[in-house]
mmCIF file of C-alpha atoms in Angstrom:
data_model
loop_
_atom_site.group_PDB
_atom_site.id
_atom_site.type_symbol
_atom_site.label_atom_id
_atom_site.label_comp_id
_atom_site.label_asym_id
_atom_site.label_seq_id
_atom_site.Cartn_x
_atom_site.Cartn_y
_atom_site.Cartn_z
ATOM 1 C CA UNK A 273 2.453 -34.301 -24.764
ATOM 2 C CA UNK A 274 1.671 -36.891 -21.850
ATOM 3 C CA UNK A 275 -0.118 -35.755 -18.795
ATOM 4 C CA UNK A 276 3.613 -36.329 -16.924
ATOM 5 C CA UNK A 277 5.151 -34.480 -18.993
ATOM 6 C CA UNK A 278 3.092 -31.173 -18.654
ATOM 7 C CA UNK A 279 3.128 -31.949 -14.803
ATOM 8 C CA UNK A 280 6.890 -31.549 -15.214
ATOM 9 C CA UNK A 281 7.188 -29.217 -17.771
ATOM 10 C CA UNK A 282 4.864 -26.842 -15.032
ATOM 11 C CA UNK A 283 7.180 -27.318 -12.403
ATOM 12 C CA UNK A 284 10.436 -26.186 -13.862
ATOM 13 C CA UNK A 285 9.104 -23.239 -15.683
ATOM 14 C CA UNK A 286 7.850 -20.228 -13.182
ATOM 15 C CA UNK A 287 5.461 -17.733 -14.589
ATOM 16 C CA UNK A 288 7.309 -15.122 -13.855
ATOM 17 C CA UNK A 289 9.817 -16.404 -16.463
ATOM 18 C CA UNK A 290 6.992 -16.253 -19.264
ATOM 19 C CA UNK A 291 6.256 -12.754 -18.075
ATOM 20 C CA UNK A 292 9.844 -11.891 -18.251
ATOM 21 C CA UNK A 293 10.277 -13.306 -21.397
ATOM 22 C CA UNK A 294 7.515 -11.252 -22.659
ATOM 23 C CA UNK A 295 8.881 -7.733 -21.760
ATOM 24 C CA UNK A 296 7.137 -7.154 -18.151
ATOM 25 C CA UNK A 297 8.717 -5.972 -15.749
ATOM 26 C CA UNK A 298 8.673 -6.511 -12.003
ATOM 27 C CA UNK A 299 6.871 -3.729 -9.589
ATOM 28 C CA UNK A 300 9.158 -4.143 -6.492
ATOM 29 C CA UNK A 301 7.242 -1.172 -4.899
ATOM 30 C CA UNK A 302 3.947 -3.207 -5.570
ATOM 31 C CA UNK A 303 5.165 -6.825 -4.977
ATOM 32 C CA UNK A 304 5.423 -9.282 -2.219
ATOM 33 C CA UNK A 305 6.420 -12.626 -1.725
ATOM 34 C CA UNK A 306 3.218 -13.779 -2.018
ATOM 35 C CA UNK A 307 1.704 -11.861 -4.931
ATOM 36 C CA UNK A 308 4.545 -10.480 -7.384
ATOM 37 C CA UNK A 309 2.913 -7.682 -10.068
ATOM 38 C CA UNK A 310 4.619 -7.294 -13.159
ATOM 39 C CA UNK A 311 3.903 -4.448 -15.797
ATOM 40 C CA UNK A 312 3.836 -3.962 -19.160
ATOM 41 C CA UNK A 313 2.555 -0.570 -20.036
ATOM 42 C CA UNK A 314 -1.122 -0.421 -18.509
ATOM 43 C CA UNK A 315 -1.083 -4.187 -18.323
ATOM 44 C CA UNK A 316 -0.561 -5.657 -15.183
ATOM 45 C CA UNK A 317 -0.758 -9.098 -14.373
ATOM 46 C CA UNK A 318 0.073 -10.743 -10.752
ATOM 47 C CA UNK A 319 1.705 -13.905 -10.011
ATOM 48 C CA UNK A 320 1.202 -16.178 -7.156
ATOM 49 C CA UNK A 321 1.560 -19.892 -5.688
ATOM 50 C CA UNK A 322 5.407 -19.071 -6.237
ATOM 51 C CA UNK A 323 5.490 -18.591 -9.703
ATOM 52 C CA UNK A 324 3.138 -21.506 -10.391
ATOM 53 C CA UNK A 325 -0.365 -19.106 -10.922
ATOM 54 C CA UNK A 326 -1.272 -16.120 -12.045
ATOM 55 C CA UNK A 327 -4.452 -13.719 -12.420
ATOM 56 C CA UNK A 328 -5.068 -10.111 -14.162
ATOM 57 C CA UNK A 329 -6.823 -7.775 -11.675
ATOM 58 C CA UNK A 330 -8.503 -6.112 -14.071
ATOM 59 C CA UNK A 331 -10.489 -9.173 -15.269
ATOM 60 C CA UNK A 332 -11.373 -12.464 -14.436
ATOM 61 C CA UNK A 333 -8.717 -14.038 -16.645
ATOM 62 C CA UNK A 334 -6.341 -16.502 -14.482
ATOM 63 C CA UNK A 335 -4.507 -19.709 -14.745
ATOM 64 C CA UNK A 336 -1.053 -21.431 -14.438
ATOM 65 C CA UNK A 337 1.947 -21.092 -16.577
ATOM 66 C CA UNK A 338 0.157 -22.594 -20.278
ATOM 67 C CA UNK A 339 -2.727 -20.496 -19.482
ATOM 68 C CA UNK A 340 -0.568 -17.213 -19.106
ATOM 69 C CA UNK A 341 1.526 -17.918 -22.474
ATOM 70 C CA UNK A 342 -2.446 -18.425 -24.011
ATOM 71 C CA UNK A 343 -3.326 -15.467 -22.330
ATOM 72 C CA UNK A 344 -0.094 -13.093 -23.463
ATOM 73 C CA UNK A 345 0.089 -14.537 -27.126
ATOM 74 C CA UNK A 346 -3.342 -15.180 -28.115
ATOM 75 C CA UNK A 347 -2.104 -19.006 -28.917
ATOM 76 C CA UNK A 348 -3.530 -22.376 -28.957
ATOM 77 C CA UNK A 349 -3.102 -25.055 -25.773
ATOM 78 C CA UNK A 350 -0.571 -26.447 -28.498
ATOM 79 C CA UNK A 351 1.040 -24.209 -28.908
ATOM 80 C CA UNK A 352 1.684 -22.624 -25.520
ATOM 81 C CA UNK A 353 3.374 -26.052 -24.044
ATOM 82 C CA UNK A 354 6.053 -24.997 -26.441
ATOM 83 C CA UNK A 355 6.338 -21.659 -26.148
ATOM 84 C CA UNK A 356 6.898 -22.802 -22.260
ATOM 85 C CA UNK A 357 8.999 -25.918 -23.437
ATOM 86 C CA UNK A 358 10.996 -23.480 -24.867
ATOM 87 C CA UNK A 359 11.981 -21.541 -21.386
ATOM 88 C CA UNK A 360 13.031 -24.498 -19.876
ATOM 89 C CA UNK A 361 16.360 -23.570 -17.338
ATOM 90 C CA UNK A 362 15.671 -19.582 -17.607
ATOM 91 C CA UNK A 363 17.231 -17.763 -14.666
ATOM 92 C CA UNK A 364 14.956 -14.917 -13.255
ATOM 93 C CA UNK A 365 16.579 -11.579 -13.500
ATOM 94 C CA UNK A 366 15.046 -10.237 -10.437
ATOM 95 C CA UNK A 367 16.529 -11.651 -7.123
ATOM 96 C CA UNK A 368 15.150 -14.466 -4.740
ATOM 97 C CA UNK A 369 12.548 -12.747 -1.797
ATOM 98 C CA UNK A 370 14.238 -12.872 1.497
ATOM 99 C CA UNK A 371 11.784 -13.908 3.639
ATOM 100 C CA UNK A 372 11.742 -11.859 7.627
ATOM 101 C CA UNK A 373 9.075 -14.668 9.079
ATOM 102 C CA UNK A 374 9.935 -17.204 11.067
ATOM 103 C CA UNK A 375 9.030 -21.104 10.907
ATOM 104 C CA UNK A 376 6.903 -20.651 14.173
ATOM 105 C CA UNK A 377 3.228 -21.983 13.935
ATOM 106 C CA UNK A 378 0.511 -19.720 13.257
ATOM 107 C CA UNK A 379 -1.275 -18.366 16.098
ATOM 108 C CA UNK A 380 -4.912 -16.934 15.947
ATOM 109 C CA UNK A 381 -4.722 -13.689 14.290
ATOM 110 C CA UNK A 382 -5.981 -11.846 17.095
ATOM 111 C CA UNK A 383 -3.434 -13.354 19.580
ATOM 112 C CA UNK A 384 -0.715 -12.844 16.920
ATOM 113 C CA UNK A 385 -2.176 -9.175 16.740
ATOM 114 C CA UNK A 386 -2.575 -8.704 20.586
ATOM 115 C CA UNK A 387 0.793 -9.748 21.179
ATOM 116 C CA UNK A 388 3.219 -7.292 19.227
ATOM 117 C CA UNK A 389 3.705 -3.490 20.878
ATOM 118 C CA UNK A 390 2.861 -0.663 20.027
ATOM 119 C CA UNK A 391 4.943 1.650 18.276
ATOM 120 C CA UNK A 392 6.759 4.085 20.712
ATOM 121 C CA UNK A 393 9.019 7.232 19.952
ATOM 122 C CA UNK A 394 12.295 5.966 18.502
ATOM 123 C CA UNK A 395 11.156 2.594 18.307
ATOM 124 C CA UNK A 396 11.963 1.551 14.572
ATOM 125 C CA UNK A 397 8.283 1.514 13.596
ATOM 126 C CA UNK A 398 8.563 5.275 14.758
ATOM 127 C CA UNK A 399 11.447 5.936 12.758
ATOM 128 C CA UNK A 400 10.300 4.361 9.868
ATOM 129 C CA UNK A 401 6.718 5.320 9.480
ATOM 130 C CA UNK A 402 6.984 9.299 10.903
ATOM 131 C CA UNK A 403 11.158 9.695 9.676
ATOM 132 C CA UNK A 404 11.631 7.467 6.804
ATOM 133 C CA UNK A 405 7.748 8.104 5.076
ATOM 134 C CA UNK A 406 7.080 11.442 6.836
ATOM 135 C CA UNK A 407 4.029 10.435 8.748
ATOM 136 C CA UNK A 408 2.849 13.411 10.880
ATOM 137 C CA UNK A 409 3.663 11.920 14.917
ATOM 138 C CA UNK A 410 0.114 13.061 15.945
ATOM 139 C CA UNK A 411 -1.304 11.248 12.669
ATOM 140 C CA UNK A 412 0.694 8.018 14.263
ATOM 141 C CA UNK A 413 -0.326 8.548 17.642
ATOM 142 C CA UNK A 414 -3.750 9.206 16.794
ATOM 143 C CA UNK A 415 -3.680 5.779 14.766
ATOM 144 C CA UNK A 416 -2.557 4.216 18.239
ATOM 145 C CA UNK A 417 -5.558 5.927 20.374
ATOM 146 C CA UNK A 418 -7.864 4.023 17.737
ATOM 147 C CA UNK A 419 -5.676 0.370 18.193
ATOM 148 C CA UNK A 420 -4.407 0.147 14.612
ATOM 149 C CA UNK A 421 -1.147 0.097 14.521
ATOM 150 C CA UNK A 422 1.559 -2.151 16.008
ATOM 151 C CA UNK A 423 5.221 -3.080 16.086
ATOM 152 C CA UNK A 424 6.128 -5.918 13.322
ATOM 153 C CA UNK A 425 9.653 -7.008 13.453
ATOM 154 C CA UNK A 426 12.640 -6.041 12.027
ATOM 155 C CA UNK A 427 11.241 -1.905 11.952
ATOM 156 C CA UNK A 428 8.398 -2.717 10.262
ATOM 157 C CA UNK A 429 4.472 -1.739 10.608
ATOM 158 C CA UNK A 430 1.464 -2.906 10.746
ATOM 159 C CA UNK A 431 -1.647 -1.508 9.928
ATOM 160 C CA UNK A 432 -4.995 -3.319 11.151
ATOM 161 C CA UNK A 433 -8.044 -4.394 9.049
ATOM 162 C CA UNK A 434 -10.690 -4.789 10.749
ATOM 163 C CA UNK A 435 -14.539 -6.248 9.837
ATOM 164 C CA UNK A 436 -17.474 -4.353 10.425
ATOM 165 C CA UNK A 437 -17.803 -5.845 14.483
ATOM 166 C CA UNK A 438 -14.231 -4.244 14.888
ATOM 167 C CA UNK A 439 -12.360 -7.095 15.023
ATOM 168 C CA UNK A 440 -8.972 -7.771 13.521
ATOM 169 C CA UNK A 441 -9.141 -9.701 11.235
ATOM 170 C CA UNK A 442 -5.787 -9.010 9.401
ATOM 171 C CA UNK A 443 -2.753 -6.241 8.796
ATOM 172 C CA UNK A 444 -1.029 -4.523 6.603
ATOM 173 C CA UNK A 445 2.633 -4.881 6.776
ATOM 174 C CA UNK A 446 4.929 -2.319 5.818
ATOM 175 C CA UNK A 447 8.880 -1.551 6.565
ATOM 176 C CA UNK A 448 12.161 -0.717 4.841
ATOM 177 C CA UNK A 449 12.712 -3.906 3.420
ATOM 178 C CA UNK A 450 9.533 -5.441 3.878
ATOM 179 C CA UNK A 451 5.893 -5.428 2.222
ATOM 180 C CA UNK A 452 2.975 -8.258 2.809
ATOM 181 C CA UNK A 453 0.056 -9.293 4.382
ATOM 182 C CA UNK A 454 -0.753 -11.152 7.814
ATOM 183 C CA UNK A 455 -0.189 -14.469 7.226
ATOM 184 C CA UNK A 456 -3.747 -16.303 6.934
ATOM 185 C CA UNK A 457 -5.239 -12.889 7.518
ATOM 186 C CA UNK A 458 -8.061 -11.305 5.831
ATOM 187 C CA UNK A 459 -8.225 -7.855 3.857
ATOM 188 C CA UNK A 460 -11.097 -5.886 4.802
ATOM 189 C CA UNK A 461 -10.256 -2.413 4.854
ATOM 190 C CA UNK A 462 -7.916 -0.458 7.405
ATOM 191 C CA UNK A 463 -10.131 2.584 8.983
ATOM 192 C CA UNK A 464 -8.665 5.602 10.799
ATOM 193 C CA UNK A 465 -10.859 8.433 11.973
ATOM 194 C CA UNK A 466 -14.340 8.210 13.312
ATOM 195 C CA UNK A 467 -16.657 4.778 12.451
ATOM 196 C CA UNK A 468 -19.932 7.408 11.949
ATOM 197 C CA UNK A 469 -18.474 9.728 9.330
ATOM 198 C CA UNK A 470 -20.209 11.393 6.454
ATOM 199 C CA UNK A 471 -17.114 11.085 4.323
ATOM 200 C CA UNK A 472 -15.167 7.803 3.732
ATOM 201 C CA UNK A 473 -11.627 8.597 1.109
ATOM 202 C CA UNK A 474 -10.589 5.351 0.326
ATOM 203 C CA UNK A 475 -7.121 4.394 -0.285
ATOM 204 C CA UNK A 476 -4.848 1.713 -1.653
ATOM 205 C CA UNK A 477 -2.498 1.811 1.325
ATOM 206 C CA UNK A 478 -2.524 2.254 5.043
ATOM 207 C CA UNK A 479 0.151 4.489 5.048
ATOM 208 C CA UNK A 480 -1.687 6.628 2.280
ATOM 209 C CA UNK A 481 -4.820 6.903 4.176
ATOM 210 C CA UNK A 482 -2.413 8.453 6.816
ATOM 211 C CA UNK A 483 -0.790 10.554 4.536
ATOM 212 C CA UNK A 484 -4.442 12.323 2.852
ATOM 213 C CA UNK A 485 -5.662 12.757 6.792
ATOM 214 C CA UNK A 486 -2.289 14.271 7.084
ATOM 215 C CA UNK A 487 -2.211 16.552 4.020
ATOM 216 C CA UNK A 488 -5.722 17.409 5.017
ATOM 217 C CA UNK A 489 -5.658 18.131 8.649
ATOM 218 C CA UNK A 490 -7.663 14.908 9.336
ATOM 219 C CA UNK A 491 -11.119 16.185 8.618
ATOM 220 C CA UNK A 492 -13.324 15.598 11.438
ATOM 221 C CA UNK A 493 -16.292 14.116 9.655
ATOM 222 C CA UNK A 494 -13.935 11.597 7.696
ATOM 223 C CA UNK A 495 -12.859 8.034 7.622
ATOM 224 C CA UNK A 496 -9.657 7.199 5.774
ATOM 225 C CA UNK A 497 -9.518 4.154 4.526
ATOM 226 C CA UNK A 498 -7.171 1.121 2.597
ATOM 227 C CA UNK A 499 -8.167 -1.764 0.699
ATOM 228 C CA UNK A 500 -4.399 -2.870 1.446
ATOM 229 C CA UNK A 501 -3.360 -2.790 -2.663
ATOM 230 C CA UNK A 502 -6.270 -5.429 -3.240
ATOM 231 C CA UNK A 503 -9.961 -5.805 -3.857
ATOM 232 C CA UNK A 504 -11.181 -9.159 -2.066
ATOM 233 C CA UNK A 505 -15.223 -9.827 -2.097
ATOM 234 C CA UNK A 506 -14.815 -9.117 1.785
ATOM 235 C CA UNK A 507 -13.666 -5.530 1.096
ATOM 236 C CA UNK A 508 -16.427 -5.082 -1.546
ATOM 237 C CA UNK A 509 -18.949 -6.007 1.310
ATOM 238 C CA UNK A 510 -17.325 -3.579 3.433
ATOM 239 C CA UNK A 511 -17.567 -0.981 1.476
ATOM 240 C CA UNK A 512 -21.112 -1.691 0.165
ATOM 241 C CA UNK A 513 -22.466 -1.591 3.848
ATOM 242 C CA UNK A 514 -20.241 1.931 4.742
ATOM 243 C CA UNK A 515 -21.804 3.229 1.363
ATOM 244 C CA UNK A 516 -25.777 3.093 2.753
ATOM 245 C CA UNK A 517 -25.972 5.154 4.940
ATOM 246 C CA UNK A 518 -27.601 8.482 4.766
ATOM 247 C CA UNK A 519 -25.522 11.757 3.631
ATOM 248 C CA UNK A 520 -22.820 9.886 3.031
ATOM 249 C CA UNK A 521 -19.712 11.046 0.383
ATOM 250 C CA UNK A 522 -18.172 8.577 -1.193
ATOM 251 C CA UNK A 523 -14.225 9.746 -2.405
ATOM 252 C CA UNK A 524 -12.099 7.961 -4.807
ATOM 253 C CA UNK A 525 -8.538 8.302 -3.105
ATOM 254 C CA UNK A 526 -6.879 5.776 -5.362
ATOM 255 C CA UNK A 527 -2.969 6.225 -6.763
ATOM 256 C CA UNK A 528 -2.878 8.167 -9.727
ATOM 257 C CA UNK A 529 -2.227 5.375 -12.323
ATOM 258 C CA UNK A 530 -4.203 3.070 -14.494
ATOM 259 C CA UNK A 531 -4.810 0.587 -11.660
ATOM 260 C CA UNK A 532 -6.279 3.530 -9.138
ATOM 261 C CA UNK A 533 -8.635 4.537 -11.898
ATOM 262 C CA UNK A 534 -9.919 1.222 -12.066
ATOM 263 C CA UNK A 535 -10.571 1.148 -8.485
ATOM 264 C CA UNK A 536 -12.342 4.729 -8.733
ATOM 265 C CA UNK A 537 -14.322 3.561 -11.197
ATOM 266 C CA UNK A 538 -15.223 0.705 -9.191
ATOM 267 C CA UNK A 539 -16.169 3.141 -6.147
ATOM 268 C CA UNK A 540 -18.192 5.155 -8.872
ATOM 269 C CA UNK A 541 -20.560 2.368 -9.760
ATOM 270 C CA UNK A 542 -20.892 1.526 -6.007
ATOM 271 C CA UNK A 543 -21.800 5.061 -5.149
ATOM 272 C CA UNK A 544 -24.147 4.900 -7.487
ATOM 273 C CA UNK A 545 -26.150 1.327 -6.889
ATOM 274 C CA UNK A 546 -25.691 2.700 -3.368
ATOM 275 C CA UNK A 547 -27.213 6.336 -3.756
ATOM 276 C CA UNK A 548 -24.226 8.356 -2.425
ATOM 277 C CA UNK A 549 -22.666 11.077 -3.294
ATOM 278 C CA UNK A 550 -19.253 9.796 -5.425
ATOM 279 C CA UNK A 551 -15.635 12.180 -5.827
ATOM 280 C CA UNK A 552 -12.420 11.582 -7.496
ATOM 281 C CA UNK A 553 -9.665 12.819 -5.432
ATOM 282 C CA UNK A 554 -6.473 12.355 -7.287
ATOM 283 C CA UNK A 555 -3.191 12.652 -6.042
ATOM 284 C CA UNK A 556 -0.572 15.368 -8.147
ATOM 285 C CA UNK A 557 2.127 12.176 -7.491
ATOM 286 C CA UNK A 558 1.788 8.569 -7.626
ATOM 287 C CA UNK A 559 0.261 8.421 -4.480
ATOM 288 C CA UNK A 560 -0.461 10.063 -1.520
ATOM 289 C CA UNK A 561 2.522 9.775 0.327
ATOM 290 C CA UNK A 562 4.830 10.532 -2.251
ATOM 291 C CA UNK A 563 2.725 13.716 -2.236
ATOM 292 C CA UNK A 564 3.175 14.089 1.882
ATOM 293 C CA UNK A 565 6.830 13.450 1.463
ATOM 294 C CA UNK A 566 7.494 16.177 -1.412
ATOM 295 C CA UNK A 567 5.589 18.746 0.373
ATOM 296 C CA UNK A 568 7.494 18.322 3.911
ATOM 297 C CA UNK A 569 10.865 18.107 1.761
ATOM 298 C CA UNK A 570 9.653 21.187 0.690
ATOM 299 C CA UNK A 571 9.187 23.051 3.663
ATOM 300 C CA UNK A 572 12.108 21.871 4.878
ATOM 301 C CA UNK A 573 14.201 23.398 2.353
ATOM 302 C CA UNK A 574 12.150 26.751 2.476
ATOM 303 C CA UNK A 575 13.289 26.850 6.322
ATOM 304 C CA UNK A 576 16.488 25.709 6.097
ATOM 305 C CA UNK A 577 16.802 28.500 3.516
ATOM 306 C CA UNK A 578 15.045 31.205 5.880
ATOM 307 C CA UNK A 579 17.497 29.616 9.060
ATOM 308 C CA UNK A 580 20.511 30.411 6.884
ATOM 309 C CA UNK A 581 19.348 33.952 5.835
ATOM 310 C CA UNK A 582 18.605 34.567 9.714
ATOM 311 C CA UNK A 583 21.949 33.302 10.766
ATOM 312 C CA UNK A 584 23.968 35.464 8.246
ATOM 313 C CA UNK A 585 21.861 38.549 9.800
ATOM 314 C CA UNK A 586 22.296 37.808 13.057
ATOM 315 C CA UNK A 587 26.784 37.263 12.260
ATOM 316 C CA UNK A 588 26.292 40.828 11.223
ATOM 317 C CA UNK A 589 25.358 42.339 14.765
ATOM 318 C CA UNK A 590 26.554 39.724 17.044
ATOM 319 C CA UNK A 591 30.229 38.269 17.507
ATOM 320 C CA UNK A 592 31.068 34.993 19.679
ATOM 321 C CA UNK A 593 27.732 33.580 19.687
ATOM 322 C CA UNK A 594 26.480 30.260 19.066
ATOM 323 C CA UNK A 595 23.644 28.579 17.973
ATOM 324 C CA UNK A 596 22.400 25.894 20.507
ATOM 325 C CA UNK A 597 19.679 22.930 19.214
ATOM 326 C CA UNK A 598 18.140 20.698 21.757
ATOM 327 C CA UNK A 599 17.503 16.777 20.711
ATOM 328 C CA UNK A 600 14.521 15.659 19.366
ATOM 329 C CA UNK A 601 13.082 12.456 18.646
ATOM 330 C CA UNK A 602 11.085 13.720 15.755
ATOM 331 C CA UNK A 603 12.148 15.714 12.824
ATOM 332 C CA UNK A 604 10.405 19.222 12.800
ATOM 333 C CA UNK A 605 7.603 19.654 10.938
ATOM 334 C CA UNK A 606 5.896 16.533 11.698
ATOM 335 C CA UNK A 607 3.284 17.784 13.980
ATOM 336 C CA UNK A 608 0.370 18.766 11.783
ATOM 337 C CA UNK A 609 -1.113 18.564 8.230
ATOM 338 C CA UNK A 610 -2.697 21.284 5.732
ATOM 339 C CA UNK A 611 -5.107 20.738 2.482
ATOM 340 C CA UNK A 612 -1.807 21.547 0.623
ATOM 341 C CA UNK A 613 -1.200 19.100 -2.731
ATOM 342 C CA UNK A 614 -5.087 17.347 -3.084
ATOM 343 C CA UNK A 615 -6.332 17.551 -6.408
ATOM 344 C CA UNK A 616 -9.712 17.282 -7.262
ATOM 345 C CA UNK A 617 -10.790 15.489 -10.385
#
């Protein structure tokens, strides 16, 4: 086959469609635009460039579309152009990303950081991050003391990384129909609690690194932190530098799936060329706010069951009365976190 021809052949077949083809499957949960995972048991490989690269993030194999149908089947060059040849016209069964960014230039990241709000009570940042994924409202407002969280649009979050100066350097971006990463931004690592502690747990997600200092009671001698769902050599650094210094507890806060316990046992070996003390801290769910979110549901049932019991009592010994309920921003319960549901390894 001509060089022209695999030039074209590349461009009509995504590989996503290989993938597809192959019996992945698409991680919405995991996925944006800009980086789509697809699973196939413990395998996971990511796709990029819009469908036109790919790369494993458990090894250093990557490519474009004839590389990934080498990759999947074990097959010759050869024999890969037409495997692909043979995809030609296939529709995606997942449907097309719906992007929430505007055409507007880029601005310096920390303008484009500087410039958004902060999130206020009943803002839809509020509502999503402390009603829709049950983040305690002093966990969020602490998070705004320390200047690392702001409004995105359309509801949405984000989450600051910052380098080791303090500067922003990038952001998580989280909401109910939205999941990326600033554009031309860097991942670092999000930090919440204090920059001297004796005890970093690191995450995969801002909002997780919320959740443990929320199902903990936000430990005063610990720094929560998120990689933001990636591992980039600049997060590495980061983490090698936090890992030096004296005392210092290194915790594995990763999901509870294969691709956390790769990342743990990346921390492990880190903690170890480092010289710090290394724990596994797994969550009982997927990940730690899943965990958050079934405890507070929960506690909300075992009150609403103990408000019902009350008000059948009280029908008993008092006639024409009525219950009154004052509004609140903020659905009860919010207001503090316990070492309830962490698991130790």
């Amino acid at each position: 086959m001509k060089r022209e021809e695999l030039e074209a052949l590349r461009a009509k077949v995504s590989c996503e469609a290989v993938l597809e083809r192959a019996g992945y499957e698409i991680d919405l949960k995991e996925s944006t635009r800009r980086a789509v995972k697809y699973r196939r048991g413990d395998t996971i490989v990511i796709v990029t460039h819009d469908g036109r690269g790919w790369f494993d993030p458990l090894s250093d194999e990557k490519g474009d579309v004839f590389g990934l149908a080498m990759f999947l089947e074990g097959i010759p060059f050869p024999s890969a152009t037409e495997a692909v040849a043979s995809i030609v016209g296939y529709q995606l069964s997942r449907p097309a990303w719906r992007s929430l960014r505007s055409s507007v230039p880029i601005k310096d990241i920390g303008d484009r950081w500087r410039s958004r709000p902060t999130p206020s009570p009943g803002s839809g940042t509020w509502r999503y991050l402390c009603w829709g994924r049950w983040i305690p409202t002093a966990i969020a407002r602490q998070a705004i003391r320390e200047g690392v969280l702001r409004e995105g649009p359309f509801g949405s979050m984000w989450a600051a990384h910052v380098d080791s100066e303090g500067r922003v350097v990038g952001w998580e971006e989280r909401g109910p129909d939205w999941r990326g990463f600033a554009t031309g931004g860097s991942k670092v690592l999000f930090r919440f609690g204090p920059s001297d502690a004796s005890r970093l747990c690191v995450t995969e997600a801002a909002i997780d690194a919320m959740s443990l200092a929320a199902l903990e009671g936000s430990r005063e001698q610990t720094l929560y932190l998120s990689t933001g769902g990636g591992w980039s050599p600049a997060t590495d650094a980061a983490l090698a530098e936090l890992a030096v210094r004296p005392g210092l507890t290194l915790v594995a806060a990763t999901d509870a799936n294969f691709q956390g316990d790769v990342y743990a046992e990346r921390l492990r070996v880190l903690a170890e060329a480092s010289g710090c003390d290394w724990q596994r801290l797994r969550p009982p769910a997927e990940d730690w706010n899943e965990v958050l979110q079934n405890r507070e549901r929960e506690k909300r049932e075992r009150k609403s069951g103990k408000n019902n019991e009350d008000c059948r009592m009280r029908a008993g010994r008092i006639k024409g009365g009525s219950a009154r309920h004052a509004p609140a921003l903020d659905p009860a319960g919010h207001e503090a976190g316990s070492a309830e549901g962490v698991m130790k390894d």
